[in-house]
XYZ file of C-alpha atoms in Angstrom:
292
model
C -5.012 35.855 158.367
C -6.937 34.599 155.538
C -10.872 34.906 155.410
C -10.856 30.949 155.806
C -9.145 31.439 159.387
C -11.552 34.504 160.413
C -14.090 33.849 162.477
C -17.157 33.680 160.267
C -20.346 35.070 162.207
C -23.427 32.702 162.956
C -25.763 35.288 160.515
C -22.705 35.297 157.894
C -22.314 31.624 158.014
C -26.038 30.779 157.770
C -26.424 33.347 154.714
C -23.408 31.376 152.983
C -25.651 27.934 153.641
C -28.560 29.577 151.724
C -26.746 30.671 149.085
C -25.134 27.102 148.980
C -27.926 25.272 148.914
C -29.582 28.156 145.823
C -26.376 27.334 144.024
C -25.096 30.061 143.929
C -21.798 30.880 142.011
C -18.509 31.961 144.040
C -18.584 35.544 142.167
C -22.418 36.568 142.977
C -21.568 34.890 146.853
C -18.583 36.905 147.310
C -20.899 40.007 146.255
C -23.511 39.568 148.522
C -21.322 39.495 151.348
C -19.463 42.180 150.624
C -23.100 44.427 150.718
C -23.483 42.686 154.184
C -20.513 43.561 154.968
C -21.155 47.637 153.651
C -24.670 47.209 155.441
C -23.290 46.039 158.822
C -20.462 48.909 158.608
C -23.052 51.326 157.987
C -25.577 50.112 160.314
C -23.539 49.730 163.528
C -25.861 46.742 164.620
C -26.881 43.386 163.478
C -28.821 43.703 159.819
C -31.635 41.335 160.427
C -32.545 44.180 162.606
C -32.701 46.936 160.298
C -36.177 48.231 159.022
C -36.965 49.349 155.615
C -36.197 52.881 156.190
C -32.458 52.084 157.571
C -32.313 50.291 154.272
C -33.271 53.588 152.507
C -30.866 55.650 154.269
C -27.940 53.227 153.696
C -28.879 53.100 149.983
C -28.773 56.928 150.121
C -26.052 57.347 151.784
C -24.454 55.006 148.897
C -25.447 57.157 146.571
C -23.762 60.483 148.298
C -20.586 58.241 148.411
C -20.490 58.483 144.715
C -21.434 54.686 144.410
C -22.469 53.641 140.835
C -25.806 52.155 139.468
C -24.393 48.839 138.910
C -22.246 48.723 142.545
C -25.976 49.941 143.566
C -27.741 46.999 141.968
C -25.287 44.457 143.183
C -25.525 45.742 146.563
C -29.405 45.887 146.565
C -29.358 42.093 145.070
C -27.602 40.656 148.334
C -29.585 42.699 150.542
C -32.991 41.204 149.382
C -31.351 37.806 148.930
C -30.650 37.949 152.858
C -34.196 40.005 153.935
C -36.147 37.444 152.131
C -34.017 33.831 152.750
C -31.348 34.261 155.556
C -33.660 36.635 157.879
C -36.955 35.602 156.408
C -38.091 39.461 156.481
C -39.528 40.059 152.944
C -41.600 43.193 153.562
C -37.827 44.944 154.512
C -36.904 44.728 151.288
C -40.444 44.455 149.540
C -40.112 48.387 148.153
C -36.290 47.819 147.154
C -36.196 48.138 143.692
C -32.902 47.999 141.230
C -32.400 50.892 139.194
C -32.432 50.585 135.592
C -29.292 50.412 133.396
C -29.067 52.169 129.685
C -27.604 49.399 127.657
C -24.443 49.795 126.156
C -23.156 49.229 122.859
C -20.738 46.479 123.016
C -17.535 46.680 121.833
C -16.904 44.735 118.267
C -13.778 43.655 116.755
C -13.314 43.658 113.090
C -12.045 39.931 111.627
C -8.944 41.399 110.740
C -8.710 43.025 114.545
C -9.470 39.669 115.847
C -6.523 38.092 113.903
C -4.022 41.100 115.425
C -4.837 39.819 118.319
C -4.193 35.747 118.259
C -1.370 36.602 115.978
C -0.035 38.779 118.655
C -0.295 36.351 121.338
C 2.605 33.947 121.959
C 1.589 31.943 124.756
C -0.470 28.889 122.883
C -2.827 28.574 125.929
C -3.923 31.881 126.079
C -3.975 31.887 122.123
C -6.167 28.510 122.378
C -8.224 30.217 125.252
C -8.908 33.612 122.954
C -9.414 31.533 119.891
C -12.610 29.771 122.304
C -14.269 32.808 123.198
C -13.885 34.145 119.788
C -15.165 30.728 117.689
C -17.516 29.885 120.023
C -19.047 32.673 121.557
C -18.093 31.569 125.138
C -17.852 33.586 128.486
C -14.715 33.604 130.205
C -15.692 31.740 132.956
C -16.824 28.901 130.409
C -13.934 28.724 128.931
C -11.409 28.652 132.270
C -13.819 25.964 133.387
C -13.712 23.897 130.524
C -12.501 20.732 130.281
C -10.716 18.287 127.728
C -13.562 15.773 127.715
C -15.772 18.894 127.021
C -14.053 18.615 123.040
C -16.117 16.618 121.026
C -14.262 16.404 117.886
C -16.636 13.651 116.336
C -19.484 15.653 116.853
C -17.596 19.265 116.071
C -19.004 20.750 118.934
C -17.940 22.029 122.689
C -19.786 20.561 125.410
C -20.770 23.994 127.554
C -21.335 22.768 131.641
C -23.556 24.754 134.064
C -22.679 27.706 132.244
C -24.787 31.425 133.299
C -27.904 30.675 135.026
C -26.314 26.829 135.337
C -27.492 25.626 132.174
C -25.586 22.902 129.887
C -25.525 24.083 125.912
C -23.606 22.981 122.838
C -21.285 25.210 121.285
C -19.910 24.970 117.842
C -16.513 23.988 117.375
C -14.848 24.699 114.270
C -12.343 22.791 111.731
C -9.877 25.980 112.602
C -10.579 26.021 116.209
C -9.937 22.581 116.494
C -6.790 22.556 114.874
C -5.781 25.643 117.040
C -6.956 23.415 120.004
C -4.809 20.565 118.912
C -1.410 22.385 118.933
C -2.467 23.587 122.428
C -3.196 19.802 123.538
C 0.415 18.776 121.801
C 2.222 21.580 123.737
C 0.419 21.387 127.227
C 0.782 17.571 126.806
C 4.735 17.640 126.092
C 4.697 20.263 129.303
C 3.148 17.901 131.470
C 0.028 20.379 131.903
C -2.572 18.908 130.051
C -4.620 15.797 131.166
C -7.083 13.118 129.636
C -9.654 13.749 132.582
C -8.294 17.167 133.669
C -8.721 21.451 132.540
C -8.724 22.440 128.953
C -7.009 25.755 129.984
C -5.348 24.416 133.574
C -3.725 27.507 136.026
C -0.068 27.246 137.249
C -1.238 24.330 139.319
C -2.813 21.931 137.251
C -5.311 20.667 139.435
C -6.942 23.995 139.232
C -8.806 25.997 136.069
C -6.704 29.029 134.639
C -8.574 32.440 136.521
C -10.792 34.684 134.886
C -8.879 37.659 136.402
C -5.620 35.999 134.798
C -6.847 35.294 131.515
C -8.482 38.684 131.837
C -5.464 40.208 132.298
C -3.294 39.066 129.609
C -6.135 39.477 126.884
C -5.483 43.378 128.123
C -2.306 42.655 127.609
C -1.820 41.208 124.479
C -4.593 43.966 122.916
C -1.894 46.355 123.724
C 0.928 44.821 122.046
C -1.308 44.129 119.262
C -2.022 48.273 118.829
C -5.224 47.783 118.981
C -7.158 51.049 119.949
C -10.375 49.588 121.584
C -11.220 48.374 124.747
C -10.444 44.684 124.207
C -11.977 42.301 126.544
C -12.868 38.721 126.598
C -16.190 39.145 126.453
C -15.443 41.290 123.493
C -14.564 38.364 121.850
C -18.352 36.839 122.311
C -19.795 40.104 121.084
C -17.520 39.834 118.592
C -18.413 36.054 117.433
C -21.952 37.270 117.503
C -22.196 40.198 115.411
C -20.193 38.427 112.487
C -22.842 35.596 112.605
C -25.038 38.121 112.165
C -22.841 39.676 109.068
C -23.115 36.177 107.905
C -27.249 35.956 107.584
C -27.363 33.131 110.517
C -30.533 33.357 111.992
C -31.207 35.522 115.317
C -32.563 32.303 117.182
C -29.650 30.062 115.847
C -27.325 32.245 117.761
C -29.405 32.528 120.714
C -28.866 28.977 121.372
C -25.332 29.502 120.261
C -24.625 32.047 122.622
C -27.040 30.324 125.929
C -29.309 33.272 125.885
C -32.768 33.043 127.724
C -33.950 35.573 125.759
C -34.153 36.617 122.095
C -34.405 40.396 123.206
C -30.866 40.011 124.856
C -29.472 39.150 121.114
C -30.833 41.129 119.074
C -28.701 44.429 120.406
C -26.314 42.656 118.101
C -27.995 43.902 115.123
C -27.426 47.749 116.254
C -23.484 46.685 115.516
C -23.683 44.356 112.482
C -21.927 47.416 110.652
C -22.259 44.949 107.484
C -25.939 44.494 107.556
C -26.345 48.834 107.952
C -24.407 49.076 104.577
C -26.700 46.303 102.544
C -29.373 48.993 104.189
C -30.575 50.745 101.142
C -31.761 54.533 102.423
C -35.269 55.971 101.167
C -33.558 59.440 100.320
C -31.499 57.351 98.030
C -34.693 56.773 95.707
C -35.505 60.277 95.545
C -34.724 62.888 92.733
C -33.120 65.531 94.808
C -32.994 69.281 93.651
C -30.331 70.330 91.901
C-alpha cells in the first residue's frame, strides 16, 4: 500500500495543510513527518500532548541511539514547526534549541578534474545536467527543475525559479555551456524527450523533471569511471564553480548573487579553498634574513 492509500491521521493531515500553506518544499515536508513519526513511536500517545520534558527525553534518547547532529537538527526543526503552528503550543518547544554544526570544508574539483568528469560521461543529458551545476553554480534541485524556457540565449543567462528559500535569481550562462546545451536540445529533440514548453533535464517520463536522487546517482557514478579519488557530488560542482571565480579575482558579492546566497558570510568559506589565491599569498618569513 502506498502512503497515498494509508490512512493519513486528522493531526498528520492538518500538519501537512500548514506546511502547505508555509510553502514548504516536498524534501523539508517529508522530514518533518518523519520526526512525527519518530516522536509518536517514541511517545506511545498523541504528540500535541507531550510536555517539554517528554521532548527532552525523546531528544535524549536520540542521542543514546547514536543519532547524528544533523538527523538531530532536522528532527528538532519539525518538532517546533508542529509545537508552534499545527498544535499552537510554543512554550513546548520554546527551550529546544539546534545544536551547532562545525562547518566543513567543501570538496573542490580542479578544472582539469572537472573536465575528467564531463569527458567521462556519455549520456548527453546527464553531461548537459553536470555541465549546469558546474557553469552556473546551480543546486541540483535547480537544475532537475529547470526548464527550456528558463534558457535565455539572447540575454546569456539561466532564468533560476523559486530556487532555496523560493527566491527567483539569474544565473550566468556561458558561450560553452550553451553550446553544450544545444547538442543536448538536438539529441533530446530527435528522441522525442525534449519540449518547447516542457523540462530542460525531463525523467523517463517526460512529463516529469529528472530526480535529484537519479542524477545524484550517476554523477557517483560517472566520478568513478572517471578515477577520480574525491568525493564527487553535485553540489561539488557549485563549490567547485565558486572557488574558481574566486581564482579568477570576481568579486565576493558578484558571486553571492551568482550563487542565490542570503548571506555574504555563507560565501566567503570559499576563500579557505581558493588554493590559487593561498599561493599569490606572499609569507612574512619569506622577507626575513634567516640564520644560516
Amino acid at each position: 500500500m502506498s502512503q497515498s492509500q494509508q490512512a493519513v491521521s486528522p493531526l498528520r493531515q492538518r500538519m501537512i495543510e500548514d506546511m502547505n500553506v508555509r510553502k514548504l518544499t516536498p524534501k523539508t515536508q517529508d522530514a518533518y513527518i518523519r520526526a512525527m513519526k519518530s516522536l509518536a513511536r517514541f511517545l506511545g500517545f498523541p504528540p500535541d500532548q507531550a510536555s517539554s520534558e517528554d521532548l527532552r527525553d525523546f531528544l535524549v534518547d536520540l542521542s543514546i541511539q547514536g543519532a547524528s547532529i544533523s538527523t538531530i537538527n532536522a528532527t528538532i526543526s519539525g518538532v517546533r514547526f508542529f509545537f508552534r503552528y499545527t498544535a499552537d503550543k510554543p512554550d513546548v518547544v520554546r527551550k529546544l534549541k539546534r545544536k551547532t554544526l562545525s562547518p566543513k570544508m567543501p570538496v573542490i574539483l580542479t578544472p582539469e578534474e572537472v573536465s575528467r568528469l564531463l569527458q567521462a560521461t556519455q549520456n548527453m543529458k546527464y553531461r548537459a545536467a553536470f555541465a549546469v551545476a558546474y557553469g552556473a553554480g546551480l543546486r541540483i534541485n535547480e537544475v532537475c527543475h529547470l526548464k527550456v524556457s528558463d534558457i535565455d540565449s539572447k540575454r546569456m543567462v539561466i532564468h533560476v525559479e523559486q530556487g532555496k528559500g523560493h527566491k527567483d535569481r539569474n544565473a550566468m550562462l556561458s558561450g560553452n555551456l550553451l553550446a553544450v546545451l544545444r547538442d543536448w536540445w538536438r539529441i533530446g529533440r530527435a528522441k522525442g524527450k525534449l519540449f518547447p514548453s516542457g523540462w530542460l533535464f525531463p525523467g523517463l517520463n517526460p512529463v516529469n523533471p529528472l530526480s535529484t536522487r537519479q542524477l545524484a546517482r550517476a554523477c557517483k557514478e560517472v566520478a568513478k569511471a572517471a578515477k577520480l579519488d574525491k568525493n564527487v557530488t553535485m553540489h561539488c560542482l557549485r563549490h567547485s564553480y565558486a572557488t574558481h571565480l574566486l581564482e579568477q579575482k570576481v568579486d565576493l558579492r558578484v558571486i553571492q548573487v551568482l550563487l542565490g546566497h542570503s548571506k555574504i558570510e555563507t560565501t566567503t568559506r570559499y576563500t579557505q579553498v581558493a588554493t590559487n589565491l593561498l599561493k599569490e599569498a606572499k609569507s612574512p618569513l619569506d622577507s626575513l634574513t634567516l640564520p644560516t
